[in-house]
Tab-separated table of C-alpha atoms in Angstrom:
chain	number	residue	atom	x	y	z
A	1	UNK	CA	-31.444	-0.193	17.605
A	2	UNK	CA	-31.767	3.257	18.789
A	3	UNK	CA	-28.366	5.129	19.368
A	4	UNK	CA	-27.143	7.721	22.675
A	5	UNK	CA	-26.032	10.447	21.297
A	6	UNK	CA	-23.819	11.063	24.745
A	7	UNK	CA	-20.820	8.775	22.942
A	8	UNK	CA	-18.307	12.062	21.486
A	9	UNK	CA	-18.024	11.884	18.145
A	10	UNK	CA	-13.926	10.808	18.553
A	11	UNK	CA	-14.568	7.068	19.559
A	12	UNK	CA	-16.410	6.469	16.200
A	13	UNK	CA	-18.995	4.369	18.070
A	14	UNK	CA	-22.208	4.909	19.863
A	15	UNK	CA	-23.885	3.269	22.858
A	16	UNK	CA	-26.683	1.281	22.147
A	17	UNK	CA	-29.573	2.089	24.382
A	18	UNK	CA	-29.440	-0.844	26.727
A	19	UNK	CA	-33.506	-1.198	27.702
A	20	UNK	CA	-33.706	-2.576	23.898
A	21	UNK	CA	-31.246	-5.220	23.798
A	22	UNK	CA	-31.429	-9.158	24.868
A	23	UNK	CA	-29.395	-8.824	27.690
A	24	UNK	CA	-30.325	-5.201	28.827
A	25	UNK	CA	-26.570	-3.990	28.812
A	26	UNK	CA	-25.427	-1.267	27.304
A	27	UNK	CA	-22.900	-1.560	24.710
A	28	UNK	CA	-20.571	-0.395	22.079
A	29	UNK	CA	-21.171	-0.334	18.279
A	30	UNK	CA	-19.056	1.005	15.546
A	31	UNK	CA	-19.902	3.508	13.253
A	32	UNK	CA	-18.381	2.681	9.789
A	33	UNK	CA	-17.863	5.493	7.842
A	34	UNK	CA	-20.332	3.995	4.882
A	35	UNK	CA	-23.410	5.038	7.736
A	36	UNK	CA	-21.513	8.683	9.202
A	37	UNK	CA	-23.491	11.424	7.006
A	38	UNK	CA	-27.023	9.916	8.133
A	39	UNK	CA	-26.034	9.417	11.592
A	40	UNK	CA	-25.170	13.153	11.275
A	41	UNK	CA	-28.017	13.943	9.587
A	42	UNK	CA	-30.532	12.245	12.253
A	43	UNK	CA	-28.434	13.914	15.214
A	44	UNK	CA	-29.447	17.731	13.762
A	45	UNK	CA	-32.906	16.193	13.597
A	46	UNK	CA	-33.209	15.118	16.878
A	47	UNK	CA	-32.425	18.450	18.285
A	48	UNK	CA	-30.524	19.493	21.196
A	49	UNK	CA	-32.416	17.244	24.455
A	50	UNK	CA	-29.219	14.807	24.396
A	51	UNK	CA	-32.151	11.887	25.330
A	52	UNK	CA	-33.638	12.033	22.315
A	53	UNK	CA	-33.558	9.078	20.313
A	54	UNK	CA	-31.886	9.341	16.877
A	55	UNK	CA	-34.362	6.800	15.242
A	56	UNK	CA	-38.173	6.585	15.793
A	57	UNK	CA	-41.199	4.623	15.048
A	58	UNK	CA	-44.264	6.332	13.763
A	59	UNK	CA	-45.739	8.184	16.921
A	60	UNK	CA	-41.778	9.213	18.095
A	61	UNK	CA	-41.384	6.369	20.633
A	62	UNK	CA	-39.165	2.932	20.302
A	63	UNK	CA	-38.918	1.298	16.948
A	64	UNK	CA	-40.385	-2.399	17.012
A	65	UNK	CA	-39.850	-5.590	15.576
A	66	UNK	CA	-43.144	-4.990	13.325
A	67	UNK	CA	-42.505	-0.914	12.712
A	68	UNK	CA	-39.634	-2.159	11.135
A	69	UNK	CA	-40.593	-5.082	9.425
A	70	UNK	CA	-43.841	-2.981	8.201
A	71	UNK	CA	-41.625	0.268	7.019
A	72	UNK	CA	-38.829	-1.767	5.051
A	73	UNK	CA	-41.298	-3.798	3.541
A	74	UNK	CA	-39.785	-7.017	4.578
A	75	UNK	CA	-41.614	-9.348	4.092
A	76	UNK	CA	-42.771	-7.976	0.303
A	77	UNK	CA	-38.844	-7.768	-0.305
A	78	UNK	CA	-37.536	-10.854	0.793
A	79	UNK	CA	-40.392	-12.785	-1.345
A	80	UNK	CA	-39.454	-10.626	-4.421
A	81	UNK	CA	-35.887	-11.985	-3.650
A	82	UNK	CA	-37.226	-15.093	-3.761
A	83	UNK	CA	-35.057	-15.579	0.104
A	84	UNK	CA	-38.544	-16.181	2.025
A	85	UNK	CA	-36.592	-18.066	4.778
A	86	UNK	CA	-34.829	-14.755	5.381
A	87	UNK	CA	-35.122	-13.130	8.902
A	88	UNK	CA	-33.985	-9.722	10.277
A	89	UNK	CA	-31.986	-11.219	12.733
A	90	UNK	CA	-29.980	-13.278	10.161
A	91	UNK	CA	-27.913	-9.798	9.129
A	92	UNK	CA	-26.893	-9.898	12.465
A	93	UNK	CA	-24.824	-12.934	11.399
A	94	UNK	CA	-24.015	-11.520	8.667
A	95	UNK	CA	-22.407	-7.788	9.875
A	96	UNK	CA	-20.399	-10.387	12.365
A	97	UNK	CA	-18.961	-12.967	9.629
A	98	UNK	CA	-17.818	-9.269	7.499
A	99	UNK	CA	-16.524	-7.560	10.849
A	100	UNK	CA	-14.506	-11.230	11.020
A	101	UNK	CA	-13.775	-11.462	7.551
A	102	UNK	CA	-12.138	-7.793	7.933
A	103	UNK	CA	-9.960	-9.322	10.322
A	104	UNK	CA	-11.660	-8.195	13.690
A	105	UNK	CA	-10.808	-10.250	16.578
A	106	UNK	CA	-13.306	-12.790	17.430
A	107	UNK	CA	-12.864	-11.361	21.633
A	108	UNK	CA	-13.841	-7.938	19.868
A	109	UNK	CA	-16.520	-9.403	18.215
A	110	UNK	CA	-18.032	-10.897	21.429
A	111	UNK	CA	-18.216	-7.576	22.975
A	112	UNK	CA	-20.090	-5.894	20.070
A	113	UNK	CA	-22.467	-8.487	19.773
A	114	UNK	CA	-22.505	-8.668	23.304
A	115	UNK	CA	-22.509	-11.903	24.061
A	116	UNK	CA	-21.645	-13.724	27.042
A	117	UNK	CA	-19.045	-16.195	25.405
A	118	UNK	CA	-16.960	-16.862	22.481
A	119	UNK	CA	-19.157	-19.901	22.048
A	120	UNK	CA	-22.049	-18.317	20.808
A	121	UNK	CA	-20.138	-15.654	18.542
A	122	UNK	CA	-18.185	-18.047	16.857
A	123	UNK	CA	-22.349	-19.613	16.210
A	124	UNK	CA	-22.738	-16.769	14.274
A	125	UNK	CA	-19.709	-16.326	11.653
A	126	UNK	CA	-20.065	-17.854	8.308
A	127	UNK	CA	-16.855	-18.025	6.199
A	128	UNK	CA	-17.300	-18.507	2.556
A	129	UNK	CA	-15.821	-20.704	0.285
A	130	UNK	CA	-13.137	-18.317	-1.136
A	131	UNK	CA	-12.424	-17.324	2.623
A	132	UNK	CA	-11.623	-20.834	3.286
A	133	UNK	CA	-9.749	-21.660	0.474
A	134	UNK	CA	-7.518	-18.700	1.566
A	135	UNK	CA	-6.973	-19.554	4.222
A	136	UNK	CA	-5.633	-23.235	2.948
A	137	UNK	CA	-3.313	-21.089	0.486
A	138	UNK	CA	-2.115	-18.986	3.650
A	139	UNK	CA	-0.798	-21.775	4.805
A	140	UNK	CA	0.679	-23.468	1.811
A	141	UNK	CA	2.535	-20.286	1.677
A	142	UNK	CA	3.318	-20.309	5.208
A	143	UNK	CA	4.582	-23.654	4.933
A	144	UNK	CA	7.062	-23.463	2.279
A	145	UNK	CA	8.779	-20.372	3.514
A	146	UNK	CA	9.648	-23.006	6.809
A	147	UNK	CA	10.752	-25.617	3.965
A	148	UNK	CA	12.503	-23.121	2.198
A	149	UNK	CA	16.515	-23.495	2.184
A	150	UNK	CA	18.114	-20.479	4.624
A	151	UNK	CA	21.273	-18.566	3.181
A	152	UNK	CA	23.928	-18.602	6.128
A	153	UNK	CA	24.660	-15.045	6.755
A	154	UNK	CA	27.600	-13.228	6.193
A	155	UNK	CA	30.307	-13.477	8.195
A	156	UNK	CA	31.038	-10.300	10.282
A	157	UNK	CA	34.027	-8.540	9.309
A	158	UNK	CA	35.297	-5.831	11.721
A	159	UNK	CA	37.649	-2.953	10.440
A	160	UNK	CA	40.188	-0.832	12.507
């Protein structure tokens, strides 16, 4: 995904450059702090023409599907993983389940993926095990604070 650099640097996101996405919209991406330095880093490369695009393929122009699959290897690493069935597109699910599993709000979620409903954001979140088992304890703890016997409370003594 290719990044504007036109987003200040105080909303911690950038606008992703909307001729490359499924939906040709522009949109909204965070920046986690994890990623800051090289986004740094690649905006002192690119110069000052605020157009200029903060990732490249080979010759300078958009980065496609197979630029990327041929420069991370992909295919090479996945089989050395021994997770052949693995696609690019499946860490998109996977950034969305740990932005949910950080507690983002599913609405939020929609609007970073951009999609164009709930529906098909809540297709991509995988809770694990130990999320869901959580969330069962949550609510055995929830549920015996309601059981739980209430102390009346003091009675209210005024003073002259």
């Amino acid at each position: 995904m290719d990044l504007d650099r036109a987003a200040s640097d105080h909303t911690r996101a950038w606008r992703a450059d909307h001729k490359g996405t499924k939906g040709k919209r522009a949109r909204k991406v965070p920046i986690i702090e994890e990623i800051r330095p090289l986004i740094a880093q690649r905006i002192l490369s690119a110069g000052p023409n605020p157009d200029a695009r903060l990732f490249t393929g080979p010759r300078g122009g958009r980065i496609s599907t197979a630029v990327l699959r041929d420069a991370t290897h992909w295919d090479t690493v996945v089989t050395k993983l021994g997770y052949e069935h693995l696609r690019r597109h499946d860490l998109r699910h996977t950034g969305l389940t740990w932005f949910a599993d950080a507690g983002v709000q599913v609405h939020v979620l929609r609007r970073t993926a951009s999609h164009g409903s709930l529906t098909t954001t809540q297709r991509y979140l995988h809770p694990d095990v130990h999320k869901i088992t959580a969330a069962g304890t949550a609510l055995s703890a929830h549920l015996s604070a309601l059981r739980a016997p209430r102390s009346l409370p003091s009675p209210i003594v005024m003073t002259r």
